[in-house]
CSV table of C-alpha atoms in Angstrom, one decimal:
chain,number,residue,atom,x,y,z
K,9,UNK,CA,88.2,-31.7,51.1
K,10,UNK,CA,89.4,-28.9,53.4
K,11,UNK,CA,87.5,-25.7,53.4
K,12,UNK,CA,90.2,-23.7,51.5
K,13,UNK,CA,90.5,-26.5,48.9
K,14,UNK,CA,86.7,-26.4,48.4
K,15,UNK,CA,86.9,-22.7,48.1
K,16,UNK,CA,89.6,-22.9,45.5
K,17,UNK,CA,87.7,-25.5,43.5
K,18,UNK,CA,84.6,-23.4,43.5
K,19,UNK,CA,86.6,-20.3,42.3
K,20,UNK,CA,88.2,-22.3,39.5
K,21,UNK,CA,84.8,-23.6,38.4
K,22,UNK,CA,83.3,-20.1,38.3
K,23,UNK,CA,86.3,-18.7,36.4
K,24,UNK,CA,86.3,-21.7,33.9
K,25,UNK,CA,82.6,-21.2,33.3
K,26,UNK,CA,83.1,-17.6,32.4
K,27,UNK,CA,86.4,-18.1,30.4
K,28,UNK,CA,85.3,-21.1,28.3
K,29,UNK,CA,81.7,-19.9,27.9
K,30,UNK,CA,83.2,-16.7,26.3
K,31,UNK,CA,85.8,-18.4,24.1
K,32,UNK,CA,86.2,-22.1,23.5
K,33,UNK,CA,89.9,-21.6,22.6
K,34,UNK,CA,90.9,-20.2,26.0
K,35,UNK,CA,93.6,-21.9,28.0
K,36,UNK,CA,93.7,-23.3,31.5
K,37,UNK,CA,96.1,-20.5,32.3
K,38,UNK,CA,93.4,-17.9,31.6
K,39,UNK,CA,91.2,-19.7,34.1
K,40,UNK,CA,93.9,-19.8,36.7
K,41,UNK,CA,94.5,-16.0,36.3
K,42,UNK,CA,90.8,-15.1,36.6
K,43,UNK,CA,90.4,-17.4,39.6
K,44,UNK,CA,93.5,-15.9,41.2
K,45,UNK,CA,95.2,-19.2,41.8
K,46,UNK,CA,98.3,-20.8,40.5
K,47,UNK,CA,98.2,-23.2,37.5
K,48,UNK,CA,99.4,-26.0,39.8
K,49,UNK,CA,96.3,-25.5,41.9
K,50,UNK,CA,94.1,-25.9,38.9
K,51,UNK,CA,95.8,-29.1,37.9
K,52,UNK,CA,95.6,-30.5,41.4
K,53,UNK,CA,91.8,-30.2,41.2
K,54,UNK,CA,91.4,-31.0,37.5
K,55,UNK,CA,94.3,-33.1,36.2
K,56,UNK,CA,93.4,-32.3,32.5
K,57,UNK,CA,91.6,-29.6,30.7
K,58,UNK,CA,89.0,-32.2,29.7
K,59,UNK,CA,88.3,-32.8,33.4
K,60,UNK,CA,87.7,-29.1,34.0
K,61,UNK,CA,85.5,-28.6,30.9
K,62,UNK,CA,83.5,-31.7,31.8
K,63,UNK,CA,82.9,-30.4,35.3
K,64,UNK,CA,81.9,-27.0,34.1
K,65,UNK,CA,79.5,-28.3,31.5
K,66,UNK,CA,77.9,-30.7,34.0
K,67,UNK,CA,77.4,-27.9,36.5
K,68,UNK,CA,75.7,-25.8,33.8
K,69,UNK,CA,73.4,-28.7,32.8
K,70,UNK,CA,72.6,-29.5,36.5
K,71,UNK,CA,71.8,-25.9,37.2
K,72,UNK,CA,69.3,-25.8,34.3
K,73,UNK,CA,67.8,-29.2,35.4
K,74,UNK,CA,67.4,-27.9,39.0
K,75,UNK,CA,65.7,-24.7,37.7
K,76,UNK,CA,63.3,-26.9,35.7
K,77,UNK,CA,62.5,-29.0,38.8
K,78,UNK,CA,62.0,-25.9,40.9
K,79,UNK,CA,59.6,-24.5,38.2
K,80,UNK,CA,57.6,-27.7,38.2
K,81,UNK,CA,55.9,-26.4,41.4
K,82,UNK,CA,55.1,-22.9,40.2
K,83,UNK,CA,51.5,-21.7,40.0
K,84,UNK,CA,51.5,-20.8,36.3
K,85,UNK,CA,52.5,-23.9,34.3
K,86,UNK,CA,52.5,-22.0,31.0
K,87,UNK,CA,54.7,-19.3,32.3
K,88,UNK,CA,57.1,-21.9,33.8
K,89,UNK,CA,57.3,-23.8,30.5
K,90,UNK,CA,57.9,-20.7,28.2
K,91,UNK,CA,60.1,-19.0,30.8
K,92,UNK,CA,62.4,-22.1,31.0
K,93,UNK,CA,62.5,-22.4,27.2
K,94,UNK,CA,63.6,-18.8,27.0
K,95,UNK,CA,66.3,-19.3,29.6
K,96,UNK,CA,67.8,-22.3,27.9
K,97,UNK,CA,67.9,-20.5,24.5
K,98,UNK,CA,69.4,-17.3,26.2
K,99,UNK,CA,72.2,-19.3,27.9
K,100,UNK,CA,72.9,-21.5,24.9
K,101,UNK,CA,75.7,-19.5,23.4
K,102,UNK,CA,78.1,-20.0,26.4
K,103,UNK,CA,76.9,-23.6,27.0
K,104,UNK,CA,77.6,-24.5,23.4
K,105,UNK,CA,81.0,-22.8,23.6
K,106,UNK,CA,81.9,-25.1,26.6
K,107,UNK,CA,80.7,-28.2,24.7
K,108,UNK,CA,82.7,-27.0,21.7
K,109,UNK,CA,85.8,-26.6,23.8
K,110,UNK,CA,85.3,-30.1,25.1
K,111,UNK,CA,85.1,-31.5,21.6
K,112,UNK,CA,88.2,-29.4,20.6
K,113,UNK,CA,90.1,-30.9,23.6
K,114,UNK,CA,89.4,-34.3,21.9
K,115,UNK,CA,86.7,-35.6,24.1
K,116,UNK,CA,83.0,-36.2,23.9
K,117,UNK,CA,80.8,-35.3,27.0
K,118,UNK,CA,81.5,-38.0,29.6
K,119,UNK,CA,79.1,-39.9,31.9
K,120,UNK,CA,78.5,-36.9,34.4
K,121,UNK,CA,77.5,-34.5,31.7
K,122,UNK,CA,75.4,-37.1,29.9
K,123,UNK,CA,73.5,-37.9,33.1
K,124,UNK,CA,73.0,-34.2,33.7
K,125,UNK,CA,71.7,-33.8,30.1
K,126,UNK,CA,69.3,-36.7,30.6
K,127,UNK,CA,68.0,-35.1,33.8
K,128,UNK,CA,67.5,-31.8,32.0
K,129,UNK,CA,65.6,-33.5,29.2
K,130,UNK,CA,63.3,-35.3,31.7
K,131,UNK,CA,62.6,-32.2,33.8
K,132,UNK,CA,61.8,-30.3,30.6
K,133,UNK,CA,59.4,-33.0,29.6
K,134,UNK,CA,57.7,-32.7,33.0
K,135,UNK,CA,57.3,-28.9,32.4
K,136,UNK,CA,55.8,-29.6,29.0
K,137,UNK,CA,53.3,-32.2,30.2
K,138,UNK,CA,52.1,-29.8,33.0
K,139,UNK,CA,51.7,-26.9,30.6
K,140,UNK,CA,49.7,-29.2,28.3
K,141,UNK,CA,47.5,-30.3,31.1
K,142,UNK,CA,46.6,-26.7,32.0
K,143,UNK,CA,46.0,-25.9,28.3
K,144,UNK,CA,48.9,-23.4,28.0
K,145,UNK,CA,50.6,-25.6,25.3
K,146,UNK,CA,48.6,-27.5,22.6
K,147,UNK,CA,48.1,-31.2,23.6
K,148,UNK,CA,49.0,-32.6,20.2
K,149,UNK,CA,52.6,-31.5,20.4
K,150,UNK,CA,54.9,-34.4,21.2
K,151,UNK,CA,58.0,-34.2,23.3
K,152,UNK,CA,60.5,-35.1,20.5
K,153,UNK,CA,59.4,-32.3,18.3
K,154,UNK,CA,59.2,-29.8,21.1
K,155,UNK,CA,62.6,-30.8,22.3
K,156,UNK,CA,63.9,-30.5,18.7
K,157,UNK,CA,62.5,-26.9,18.7
K,158,UNK,CA,64.4,-26.1,21.9
K,159,UNK,CA,67.7,-27.4,20.4
K,160,UNK,CA,67.0,-25.7,17.1
K,161,UNK,CA,66.2,-22.3,18.7
K,162,UNK,CA,69.3,-22.6,20.8
K,163,UNK,CA,71.6,-23.5,17.9
K,164,UNK,CA,69.9,-20.9,15.6
K,165,UNK,CA,70.4,-18.2,18.2
K,166,UNK,CA,74.1,-19.2,18.7
K,167,UNK,CA,75.0,-19.8,15.0
K,168,UNK,CA,73.8,-16.5,13.8
K,169,UNK,CA,74.9,-14.5,16.8
K,170,UNK,CA,71.3,-13.1,17.0
K,171,UNK,CA,70.6,-9.8,18.6
K,172,UNK,CA,68.5,-10.3,21.8
K,173,UNK,CA,65.5,-8.5,20.2
K,174,UNK,CA,65.5,-10.8,17.2
K,175,UNK,CA,66.0,-13.8,19.3
K,176,UNK,CA,62.9,-12.8,21.4
K,177,UNK,CA,60.8,-12.2,18.3
K,178,UNK,CA,61.9,-15.6,16.9
K,179,UNK,CA,60.9,-17.2,20.3
K,180,UNK,CA,57.5,-15.4,20.0
K,181,UNK,CA,56.8,-17.1,16.7
K,182,UNK,CA,57.8,-20.5,18.1
K,183,UNK,CA,55.6,-19.9,21.2
K,184,UNK,CA,52.6,-18.9,19.0
K,185,UNK,CA,53.0,-22.3,17.2
K,186,UNK,CA,53.0,-24.1,20.5
K,187,UNK,CA,49.9,-22.5,22.0
K,188,UNK,CA,46.5,-24.1,21.4
K,189,UNK,CA,44.8,-22.9,18.2
K,190,UNK,CA,42.1,-20.3,19.0
M,5,UNK,CA,87.3,-25.8,-21.4
M,6,UNK,CA,87.0,-28.8,-23.7
M,7,UNK,CA,83.9,-31.0,-23.6
M,8,UNK,CA,85.7,-33.9,-21.9
M,9,UNK,CA,87.3,-31.6,-19.3
M,10,UNK,CA,83.9,-30.1,-18.6
M,11,UNK,CA,82.4,-33.5,-18.2
M,12,UNK,CA,85.2,-34.6,-15.8
M,13,UNK,CA,84.7,-31.4,-13.8
M,14,UNK,CA,80.9,-32.0,-13.5
M,15,UNK,CA,81.5,-35.7,-12.4
M,16,UNK,CA,84.0,-34.6,-9.8
M,17,UNK,CA,81.6,-32.0,-8.4
M,18,UNK,CA,78.7,-34.5,-8.2
M,19,UNK,CA,81.0,-37.1,-6.5
M,20,UNK,CA,82.3,-34.5,-4.1
M,21,UNK,CA,78.8,-33.3,-3.2
M,22,UNK,CA,77.9,-36.8,-2.3
M,23,UNK,CA,81.1,-37.8,-0.5
M,24,UNK,CA,81.6,-34.6,1.6
M,25,UNK,CA,77.8,-34.3,2.2
M,26,UNK,CA,77.9,-37.7,3.9
M,27,UNK,CA,81.1,-37.4,5.8
M,28,UNK,CA,83.1,-34.2,6.3
M,29,UNK,CA,86.3,-36.2,7.0
M,30,UNK,CA,86.3,-37.8,3.6
M,31,UNK,CA,89.4,-37.4,1.4
M,32,UNK,CA,89.9,-36.1,-2.1
M,33,UNK,CA,90.9,-39.6,-3.0
M,34,UNK,CA,87.4,-40.9,-2.1
M,35,UNK,CA,86.0,-38.3,-4.5
M,36,UNK,CA,88.3,-39.3,-7.3
M,37,UNK,CA,87.3,-43.0,-6.9
M,38,UNK,CA,83.5,-42.2,-6.9
M,39,UNK,CA,84.0,-39.9,-9.9
M,40,UNK,CA,86.0,-42.6,-11.7
M,41,UNK,CA,88.9,-40.3,-12.5
M,42,UNK,CA,92.5,-40.2,-11.3
M,43,UNK,CA,93.5,-38.0,-8.4
M,44,UNK,CA,95.7,-36.0,-10.7
M,45,UNK,CA,92.6,-35.0,-12.7
M,46,UNK,CA,90.9,-33.8,-9.5
M,47,UNK,CA,93.9,-31.7,-8.7
M,48,UNK,CA,94.0,-30.3,-12.2
M,49,UNK,CA,90.5,-28.9,-11.8
M,50,UNK,CA,90.7,-28.1,-8.1
M,51,UNK,CA,94.3,-27.4,-6.9
M,52,UNK,CA,93.4,-27.8,-3.2
M,53,UNK,CA,90.7,-29.6,-1.2
M,54,UNK,CA,89.5,-26.1,-0.1
M,55,UNK,CA,88.9,-25.2,-3.8
M,56,UNK,CA,86.8,-28.3,-4.3
M,57,UNK,CA,84.8,-27.9,-1.1
M,58,UNK,CA,84.2,-24.2,-1.9
M,59,UNK,CA,82.9,-25.1,-5.4
M,60,UNK,CA,80.6,-27.8,-4.0
M,61,UNK,CA,79.2,-25.6,-1.3
M,62,UNK,CA,78.7,-22.7,-3.7
M,63,UNK,CA,76.8,-25.1,-6.1
M,64,UNK,CA,74.5,-26.2,-3.3
M,65,UNK,CA,73.7,-22.7,-2.3
M,66,UNK,CA,73.2,-21.6,-5.9
M,67,UNK,CA,70.8,-24.5,-6.5
M,68,UNK,CA,68.7,-23.5,-3.5
M,69,UNK,CA,68.8,-19.9,-4.6
M,70,UNK,CA,67.6,-20.8,-8.1
M,71,UNK,CA,64.9,-22.9,-6.6
M,72,UNK,CA,63.7,-20.0,-4.6
M,73,UNK,CA,63.7,-17.7,-7.6
M,74,UNK,CA,61.8,-20.3,-9.6
M,75,UNK,CA,59.2,-20.6,-6.8
M,76,UNK,CA,58.7,-16.8,-6.7
M,77,UNK,CA,56.5,-17.2,-9.8
M,78,UNK,CA,54.3,-20.1,-8.5
M,79,UNK,CA,50.6,-19.7,-8.1
M,80,UNK,CA,50.4,-20.5,-4.4
M,81,UNK,CA,52.8,-18.1,-2.5
M,82,UNK,CA,52.1,-19.9,0.8
M,83,UNK,CA,52.9,-23.3,-0.6
M,84,UNK,CA,56.0,-21.9,-2.3
M,85,UNK,CA,57.3,-20.4,1.0
M,86,UNK,CA,56.6,-23.4,3.3
M,87,UNK,CA,57.8,-25.9,0.6
M,88,UNK,CA,61.1,-24.0,0.2
M,89,UNK,CA,61.5,-23.8,4.0
M,90,UNK,CA,61.0,-27.6,4.2
M,91,UNK,CA,63.5,-28.2,1.4
M,92,UNK,CA,66.2,-26.1,3.0
M,93,UNK,CA,65.8,-27.9,6.4
M,94,UNK,CA,65.7,-31.3,4.7
M,95,UNK,CA,68.9,-30.7,2.9
M,96,UNK,CA,70.7,-29.1,5.7
M,97,UNK,CA,72.5,-32.1,7.1
M,98,UNK,CA,74.6,-32.6,4.0
M,99,UNK,CA,75.0,-28.9,3.4
M,100,UNK,CA,76.3,-28.3,6.9
M,101,UNK,CA,78.6,-31.3,6.5
M,102,UNK,CA,80.2,-29.6,3.5
M,103,UNK,CA,80.6,-26.3,5.4
M,104,UNK,CA,82.1,-28.2,8.3
M,105,UNK,CA,84.6,-29.9,6.0
M,106,UNK,CA,85.6,-26.5,4.7
M,107,UNK,CA,86.2,-25.3,8.3
M,108,UNK,CA,88.1,-28.4,9.1
M,109,UNK,CA,90.3,-27.8,6.0
M,110,UNK,CA,91.2,-24.5,7.7
M,111,UNK,CA,89.1,-22.1,5.5
M,112,UNK,CA,86.0,-20.0,6.0
M,113,UNK,CA,83.6,-19.9,3.1
M,114,UNK,CA,85.2,-17.7,0.3
M,115,UNK,CA,83.7,-15.0,-1.8
M,116,UNK,CA,81.8,-17.3,-4.2
M,117,UNK,CA,80.0,-19.2,-1.4
M,118,UNK,CA,79.3,-16.0,0.5
M,119,UNK,CA,77.7,-14.4,-2.7
M,120,UNK,CA,75.6,-17.5,-3.2
M,121,UNK,CA,74.6,-17.4,0.4
M,122,UNK,CA,73.5,-13.7,0.1
M,123,UNK,CA,71.5,-14.6,-3.0
M,124,UNK,CA,69.8,-17.4,-1.2
M,125,UNK,CA,68.9,-15.0,1.7
M,126,UNK,CA,67.5,-12.4,-0.7
M,127,UNK,CA,65.4,-14.9,-2.6
M,128,UNK,CA,64.1,-16.4,0.6
M,129,UNK,CA,63.1,-12.8,1.7
M,130,UNK,CA,61.2,-12.4,-1.6
M,131,UNK,CA,59.3,-15.7,-1.0
M,132,UNK,CA,58.4,-14.5,2.5
M,133,UNK,CA,57.2,-11.1,1.4
M,134,UNK,CA,55.0,-12.6,-1.3
M,135,UNK,CA,53.6,-15.1,1.2
M,136,UNK,CA,52.8,-12.3,3.6
M,137,UNK,CA,51.1,-10.2,0.9
M,138,UNK,CA,48.8,-13.1,0.1
M,139,UNK,CA,48.0,-13.7,3.8
M,140,UNK,CA,49.7,-17.1,4.0
M,141,UNK,CA,52.2,-15.9,6.5
M,142,UNK,CA,51.4,-13.3,9.3
M,143,UNK,CA,52.4,-9.8,8.3
M,144,UNK,CA,54.0,-9.0,11.7
M,145,UNK,CA,56.8,-11.5,11.3
M,146,UNK,CA,60.1,-9.8,10.3
M,147,UNK,CA,62.7,-11.3,8.0
M,148,UNK,CA,65.5,-11.5,10.6
M,149,UNK,CA,63.4,-13.7,13.0
M,150,UNK,CA,62.0,-15.8,10.2
M,151,UNK,CA,65.5,-16.4,8.8
M,152,UNK,CA,66.7,-17.2,12.3
M,153,UNK,CA,63.9,-19.8,12.5
M,154,UNK,CA,65.1,-21.3,9.2
M,155,UNK,CA,68.7,-21.6,10.4
M,156,UNK,CA,67.6,-22.9,13.8
M,157,UNK,CA,65.3,-25.6,12.3
M,158,UNK,CA,68.1,-26.6,10.0
M,159,UNK,CA,70.7,-26.8,12.8
M,160,UNK,CA,68.3,-28.5,15.2
M,161,UNK,CA,67.4,-31.1,12.7
M,162,UNK,CA,71.1,-31.8,12.0
M,163,UNK,CA,72.5,-31.6,15.5
M,164,UNK,CA,70.0,-34.1,16.9
M,165,UNK,CA,69.9,-36.4,13.8
M,166,UNK,CA,66.1,-36.1,13.8
M,167,UNK,CA,63.9,-38.8,12.3
M,168,UNK,CA,62.1,-37.4,9.2
M,169,UNK,CA,58.7,-37.7,11.0
M,170,UNK,CA,59.9,-35.8,14.0
M,171,UNK,CA,61.5,-33.2,11.8
M,172,UNK,CA,58.2,-32.8,9.9
M,173,UNK,CA,56.2,-32.4,13.1
M,174,UNK,CA,58.7,-29.8,14.4
M,175,UNK,CA,58.2,-27.9,11.1
M,176,UNK,CA,54.4,-28.2,11.6
M,177,UNK,CA,54.7,-26.4,14.9
M,178,UNK,CA,56.9,-23.7,13.4
M,179,UNK,CA,54.5,-23.2,10.4
M,180,UNK,CA,51.5,-22.8,12.7
M,181,UNK,CA,53.4,-20.0,14.5
M,182,UNK,CA,54.1,-18.3,11.2
M,183,UNK,CA,50.5,-18.5,9.9
M,184,UNK,CA,48.1,-15.6,10.7
M,185,UNK,CA,46.2,-16.0,13.9
M,186,UNK,CA,42.7,-17.2,13.3
């Protein structure tokens, strides 16, 4: 890909992330406008709206996975785990909007997004194990139920359009349940 | 309403609760078959699919509200609160399926369902306050974040199709966070 084509593609992805993350019903035209390119350029890079949504969702999931991998080396395993949990829940509204737009476009998440999702799951599991080894998270909490809590907190925050303060207090209750009993 | 008409209406409601609670895409015809009545009888009681869905969702919410009101008199306020929380989360998959069918039918929940929803919220608040007064739930947990936890746990359990054992362990973590610190 030539440099200007790469540049266009990146601008389209950034615009699409913002547009679809805000409103799942937005059009490819809205994306082209925000990216400052013609609609034909969008379709050259992404032949269908589904291709574009899939690329944006995959990028979101990959960024979160990369953040989790990066945090796996941090000094404070507890802070890494709880900080990452908070980040996932905070970003969930726009991520779910993108997934919803994909469903509305008549498609389930494809192989790329599914792979990125698995990678995110694995790296979250690694953060959990490390936080349990250092005693920041209780050792009797299994991955499936902690992961269910992460999904639940994300969906709960999104479904009810929670104020950030309420969301943080909800997370505080969850984190107290995850810490070892005194 | 005559006794046989009342009887038919009740059978249609019971069938609709089961049919739509299992699969949001089911048809009014499926409901008529399970209820053992003709489709014309269904439409005489519920002129549109939306009317039927609304009635079923309202009935679900009212039953939960009535259960919460009943529990408000029980001897063990902590058991009442946590038991009710568990019941709401356990029943959420079919309740959300009905709400989803209503959205798919092009309608938001109407006044009846919204009123029943408010009643449920209020009676849950009463169970929480009572559990806090008896020391079963920490007193610094506010209603908005506890309610967000209830919605989140319900949606998390539904979205990921959790096994009952994982769901119960997830609830165990949430309940530990809600109990007063030792």
